[in-house]
């Protein structure tokens, strides 16, 4: 039986805003439940504004749910020890651009409490994994978006986490950057890492994911298995559009 490493149960987030004496409420996500198994690639698919990033922030403990819960290895979030097993790559990673990759990774490793004796070797190891060892001493202000994304991946795996969470990992990359990022993600999964990533790029989900959860207007509409689209070009897109149309969301367009 597969080991569940990440689970959401009845996850709901409602945003409350007050302005000039008026309080308004808006939906983040509503009553989402799913489980992610060890070693799988689990994708979140949805239109912009559907709740993908909110879900990720709830998993990371950056937001607190209005109701429901997130568990990592059976430990309810927030839990520092459980969350140490996660590596996170935001959609737009930010770095001190005057520093070079070695300096940045040394800084993040120190802030994470990594062993100062082994950290320098680990920094060089992850730079090699993401194919950036040749630029280890170059200031990052000279880097392209794809190069910065690879440093983001290096930071994500620096502490050797079990679960890797990526928010729109190929947004803004050129075709070469997309291919390189996709291959790195596949390699990490091949090493036994569990991958959880959001995207509105259906082609990337088709290539990488074992299961895909479709989120519409903050709710979980359906979960698809790889067998539902494998070997059927364009089938995942068809299933996504069918799900949007059934919900009435297709007429709303991307937000």
GROMACS .gro file of C-alpha atoms in nm:
model
  255
    1UNK     CA    1   0.000   0.000   0.000
    2UNK     CA    2   0.134   0.344  -0.096
    3UNK     CA    3   0.254   0.571   0.183
    4UNK     CA    4   0.069   0.902   0.206
    5UNK     CA    5   0.319   1.185   0.262
    6UNK     CA    6   0.089   1.485   0.216
    7UNK     CA    7  -0.285   1.517   0.271
    8UNK     CA    8  -0.550   1.787   0.274
    9UNK     CA    9  -0.885   1.734   0.444
   10UNK     CA   10  -1.173   1.977   0.395
   11UNK     CA   11  -0.927   2.258   0.326
   12UNK     CA   12  -1.101   2.597   0.314
   13UNK     CA   13  -0.958   2.947   0.305
   14UNK     CA   14  -1.177   3.258   0.310
   15UNK     CA   15  -1.016   3.600   0.293
   16UNK     CA   16  -1.163   3.874   0.510
   17UNK     CA   17  -1.092   4.235   0.417
   18UNK     CA   18  -1.203   4.556   0.588
   19UNK     CA   19  -1.198   4.897   0.422
   20UNK     CA   20  -1.369   5.219   0.530
   21UNK     CA   21  -1.583   5.032   0.777
   22UNK     CA   22  -1.697   4.773   0.525
   23UNK     CA   23  -1.601   4.407   0.554
   24UNK     CA   24  -1.593   4.182   0.250
   25UNK     CA   25  -1.522   3.811   0.215
   26UNK     CA   26  -1.370   3.632  -0.083
   27UNK     CA   27  -1.305   3.271  -0.163
   28UNK     CA   28  -0.956   3.128  -0.166
   29UNK     CA   29  -1.028   2.755  -0.170
   30UNK     CA   30  -1.328   2.561  -0.045
   31UNK     CA   31  -1.350   2.209   0.100
   32UNK     CA   32  -1.051   2.062  -0.085
   33UNK     CA   33  -0.939   1.710   0.003
   34UNK     CA   34  -0.662   1.503  -0.158
   35UNK     CA   35  -0.370   1.274  -0.074
   36UNK     CA   36  -0.022   1.260  -0.229
   37UNK     CA   37   0.174   0.935  -0.215
   38UNK     CA   38   0.547   0.892  -0.166
   39UNK     CA   39   0.739   0.909  -0.493
   40UNK     CA   40   0.459   1.035  -0.715
   41UNK     CA   41   0.424   1.351  -0.921
   42UNK     CA   42   0.097   1.521  -0.833
   43UNK     CA   43  -0.019   1.818  -1.038
   44UNK     CA   44  -0.267   2.098  -0.976
   45UNK     CA   45  -0.435   2.225  -1.292
   46UNK     CA   46  -0.658   2.531  -1.309
   47UNK     CA   47  -0.717   2.870  -1.461
   48UNK     CA   48  -0.540   3.173  -1.320
   49UNK     CA   49  -0.705   3.266  -0.991
   50UNK     CA   50  -0.853   2.921  -0.937
   51UNK     CA   51  -0.681   2.864  -0.601
   52UNK     CA   52  -0.361   2.680  -0.690
   53UNK     CA   53  -0.121   2.920  -0.519
   54UNK     CA   54  -0.351   2.952  -0.216
   55UNK     CA   55  -0.341   2.573  -0.180
   56UNK     CA   56   0.039   2.573  -0.192
   57UNK     CA   57   0.066   2.852   0.065
   58UNK     CA   58  -0.163   2.658   0.298
   59UNK     CA   59   0.060   2.350   0.262
   60UNK     CA   60   0.367   2.557   0.343
   61UNK     CA   61   0.207   2.720   0.646
   62UNK     CA   62   0.233   3.065   0.488
   63UNK     CA   63  -0.146   3.092   0.520
   64UNK     CA   64  -0.371   2.943   0.786
   65UNK     CA   65  -0.691   2.766   0.678
   66UNK     CA   66  -1.032   2.896   0.779
   67UNK     CA   67  -1.124   2.530   0.829
   68UNK     CA   68  -0.983   2.190   0.744
   69UNK     CA   69  -0.624   2.077   0.779
   70UNK     CA   70  -0.299   1.987   0.603
   71UNK     CA   71  -0.083   1.697   0.722
   72UNK     CA   72   0.273   1.605   0.625
   73UNK     CA   73   0.372   1.249   0.716
   74UNK     CA   74   0.069   1.245   0.945
   75UNK     CA   75   0.176   1.558   1.134
   76UNK     CA   76  -0.063   1.850   1.116
   77UNK     CA   77   0.072   2.175   0.969
   78UNK     CA   78   0.214   2.400   1.106
   79UNK     CA   79   0.483   2.163   1.229
   80UNK     CA   80   0.846   2.270   1.193
   81UNK     CA   81   0.995   1.922   1.178
   82UNK     CA   82   0.747   1.801   0.919
   83UNK     CA   83   0.791   2.113   0.708
   84UNK     CA   84   1.170   2.067   0.704
   85UNK     CA   85   1.098   1.778   0.468
   86UNK     CA   86   0.965   2.020   0.206
   87UNK     CA   87   1.154   2.218  -0.056
   88UNK     CA   88   0.968   2.504  -0.224
   89UNK     CA   89   1.019   2.688  -0.552
   90UNK     CA   90   0.793   2.995  -0.592
   91UNK     CA   91   0.670   3.107  -0.932
   92UNK     CA   92   0.916   3.399  -0.929
   93UNK     CA   93   1.217   3.319  -0.707
   94UNK     CA   94   1.393   3.627  -0.569
   95UNK     CA   95   1.763   3.647  -0.494
   96UNK     CA   96   2.013   3.914  -0.397
   97UNK     CA   97   2.124   3.992  -0.750
   98UNK     CA   98   2.467   4.128  -0.652
   99UNK     CA   99   2.563   3.794  -0.498
  100UNK     CA  100   2.677   3.490  -0.689
  101UNK     CA  101   2.507   3.146  -0.666
  102UNK     CA  102   2.762   3.006  -0.421
  103UNK     CA  103   2.712   3.301  -0.184
  104UNK     CA  104   2.333   3.284  -0.207
  105UNK     CA  105   2.317   2.909  -0.144
  106UNK     CA  106   2.562   2.936   0.146
  107UNK     CA  107   2.338   3.205   0.295
  108UNK     CA  108   2.019   3.003   0.261
  109UNK     CA  109   2.188   2.689   0.389
  110UNK     CA  110   2.311   2.876   0.698
  111UNK     CA  111   1.966   3.023   0.763
  112UNK     CA  112   1.822   2.671   0.738
  113UNK     CA  113   2.062   2.545   1.005
  114UNK     CA  114   2.259   2.315   0.776
  115UNK     CA  115   2.595   2.183   0.900
  116UNK     CA  116   2.858   2.448   0.822
  117UNK     CA  117   3.121   2.178   0.766
  118UNK     CA  118   2.932   1.995   0.494
  119UNK     CA  119   2.744   2.291   0.346
  120UNK     CA  120   3.017   2.409   0.100
  121UNK     CA  121   3.037   2.063  -0.060
  122UNK     CA  122   2.657   2.038  -0.075
  123UNK     CA  123   2.635   2.379  -0.245
  124UNK     CA  124   2.875   2.266  -0.517
  125UNK     CA  125   2.686   1.937  -0.549
  126UNK     CA  126   2.348   2.103  -0.613
  127UNK     CA  127   2.501   2.353  -0.853
  128UNK     CA  128   2.627   2.058  -1.052
  129UNK     CA  129   2.285   1.890  -1.040
  130UNK     CA  130   2.118   2.199  -1.190
  131UNK     CA  131   2.407   2.247  -1.436
  132UNK     CA  132   2.515   2.584  -1.301
  133UNK     CA  133   2.860   2.504  -1.164
  134UNK     CA  134   3.016   2.701  -1.452
  135UNK     CA  135   2.845   3.019  -1.323
  136UNK     CA  136   2.901   2.963  -0.951
  137UNK     CA  137   3.103   3.286  -0.914
  138UNK     CA  138   2.909   3.511  -1.151
  139UNK     CA  139   2.684   3.785  -1.005
  140UNK     CA  140   2.323   3.687  -1.059
  141UNK     CA  141   2.230   4.027  -1.201
  142UNK     CA  142   2.380   3.889  -1.524
  143UNK     CA  143   2.156   3.580  -1.526
  144UNK     CA  144   1.866   3.504  -1.759
  145UNK     CA  145   1.526   3.396  -1.628
  146UNK     CA  146   1.615   3.033  -1.700
  147UNK     CA  147   1.943   3.058  -1.509
  148UNK     CA  148   1.768   3.215  -1.210
  149UNK     CA  149   1.512   2.936  -1.221
  150UNK     CA  150   1.788   2.677  -1.199
  151UNK     CA  151   1.935   2.854  -0.896
  152UNK     CA  152   1.584   2.845  -0.752
  153UNK     CA  153   1.581   2.470  -0.805
  154UNK     CA  154   1.922   2.442  -0.639
  155UNK     CA  155   1.789   2.630  -0.336
  156UNK     CA  156   1.484   2.402  -0.330
  157UNK     CA  157   1.686   2.080  -0.308
  158UNK     CA  158   1.978   2.216  -0.101
  159UNK     CA  159   1.866   2.054   0.227
  160UNK     CA  160   1.772   1.728   0.048
  161UNK     CA  161   1.396   1.740   0.123
  162UNK     CA  162   1.163   1.446   0.057
  163UNK     CA  163   0.881   1.656  -0.092
  164UNK     CA  164   0.936   1.922  -0.359
  165UNK     CA  165   0.667   2.184  -0.421
  166UNK     CA  166   0.678   2.399  -0.734
  167UNK     CA  167   0.442   2.687  -0.814
  168UNK     CA  168   0.417   2.733  -1.193
  169UNK     CA  169   0.780   2.619  -1.247
  170UNK     CA  170   0.801   2.695  -1.621
  171UNK     CA  171   0.620   3.030  -1.635
  172UNK     CA  172   0.815   3.284  -1.838
  173UNK     CA  173   1.085   3.042  -1.954
  174UNK     CA  174   1.193   3.002  -2.314
  175UNK     CA  175   1.163   2.655  -2.478
  176UNK     CA  176   1.516   2.554  -2.373
  177UNK     CA  177   1.454   2.663  -2.014
  178UNK     CA  178   1.125   2.473  -2.007
  179UNK     CA  179   1.292   2.157  -2.132
  180UNK     CA  180   1.578   2.184  -1.882
  181UNK     CA  181   1.343   2.247  -1.590
  182UNK     CA  182   1.121   1.956  -1.695
  183UNK     CA  183   1.421   1.723  -1.714
  184UNK     CA  184   1.547   1.829  -1.372
  185UNK     CA  185   1.206   1.762  -1.222
  186UNK     CA  186   1.191   1.420  -1.389
  187UNK     CA  187   1.541   1.338  -1.263
  188UNK     CA  188   1.448   1.435  -0.907
  189UNK     CA  189   1.139   1.216  -0.920
  190UNK     CA  190   1.355   0.935  -1.057
  191UNK     CA  191   1.565   0.969  -0.740
  192UNK     CA  192   1.255   0.900  -0.532
  193UNK     CA  193   1.148   1.257  -0.454
  194UNK     CA  194   0.778   1.335  -0.429
  195UNK     CA  195   0.680   1.626  -0.654
  196UNK     CA  196   0.377   1.849  -0.609
  197UNK     CA  197   0.341   2.128  -0.865
  198UNK     CA  198   0.083   2.370  -0.993
  199UNK     CA  199   0.053   2.472  -1.355
  200UNK     CA  200  -0.181   2.597  -1.623
  201UNK     CA  201   0.055   2.444  -1.880
  202UNK     CA  202  -0.125   2.125  -1.972
  203UNK     CA  203   0.166   1.988  -2.176
  204UNK     CA  204   0.397   1.990  -1.872
  205UNK     CA  205   0.140   1.808  -1.662
  206UNK     CA  206   0.092   1.551  -1.938
  207UNK     CA  207   0.464   1.478  -1.949
  208UNK     CA  208   0.539   1.467  -1.575
  209UNK     CA  209   0.234   1.398  -1.360
  210UNK     CA  210   0.107   1.064  -1.235
  211UNK     CA  211  -0.216   1.227  -1.118
  212UNK     CA  212  -0.371   1.567  -1.182
  213UNK     CA  213  -0.624   1.749  -0.965
  214UNK     CA  214  -0.840   2.004  -1.146
  215UNK     CA  215  -0.931   2.308  -0.937
  216UNK     CA  216  -1.214   2.535  -1.047
  217UNK     CA  217  -1.319   2.848  -0.856
  218UNK     CA  218  -1.143   2.727  -0.542
  219UNK     CA  219  -1.299   2.380  -0.541
  220UNK     CA  220  -1.159   2.041  -0.637
  221UNK     CA  221  -1.357   1.935  -0.945
  222UNK     CA  222  -1.192   1.598  -1.017
  223UNK     CA  223  -0.868   1.399  -0.993
  224UNK     CA  224  -0.740   1.231  -1.308
  225UNK     CA  225  -0.506   0.934  -1.334
  226UNK     CA  226  -0.221   0.918  -1.585
  227UNK     CA  227  -0.404   0.633  -1.757
  228UNK     CA  228  -0.684   0.877  -1.842
  229UNK     CA  229  -0.458   1.067  -2.087
  230UNK     CA  230  -0.142   0.859  -2.142
  231UNK     CA  231  -0.083   0.784  -2.509
  232UNK     CA  232  -0.376   1.002  -2.615
  233UNK     CA  233  -0.233   1.331  -2.741
  234UNK     CA  234  -0.440   1.626  -2.628
  235UNK     CA  235  -0.663   1.414  -2.406
  236UNK     CA  236  -0.573   1.593  -2.081
  237UNK     CA  237  -0.667   1.924  -2.243
  238UNK     CA  238  -0.998   1.775  -2.356
  239UNK     CA  239  -1.073   1.648  -2.005
  240UNK     CA  240  -0.985   1.986  -1.857
  241UNK     CA  241  -1.213   2.174  -2.098
  242UNK     CA  242  -1.493   1.923  -2.038
  243UNK     CA  243  -1.461   1.980  -1.665
  244UNK     CA  244  -1.462   2.359  -1.708
  245UNK     CA  245  -1.769   2.345  -1.931
  246UNK     CA  246  -1.954   2.119  -1.690
  247UNK     CA  247  -1.890   2.369  -1.411
  248UNK     CA  248  -1.977   2.674  -1.621
  249UNK     CA  249  -1.628   2.818  -1.570
  250UNK     CA  250  -1.522   2.796  -1.933
  251UNK     CA  251  -1.731   3.101  -2.023
  252UNK     CA  252  -1.549   3.310  -1.762
  253UNK     CA  253  -1.205   3.275  -1.921
  254UNK     CA  254  -0.872   3.317  -1.739
  255UNK     CA  255  -0.871   3.567  -1.453
   0.00000   0.00000   0.00000
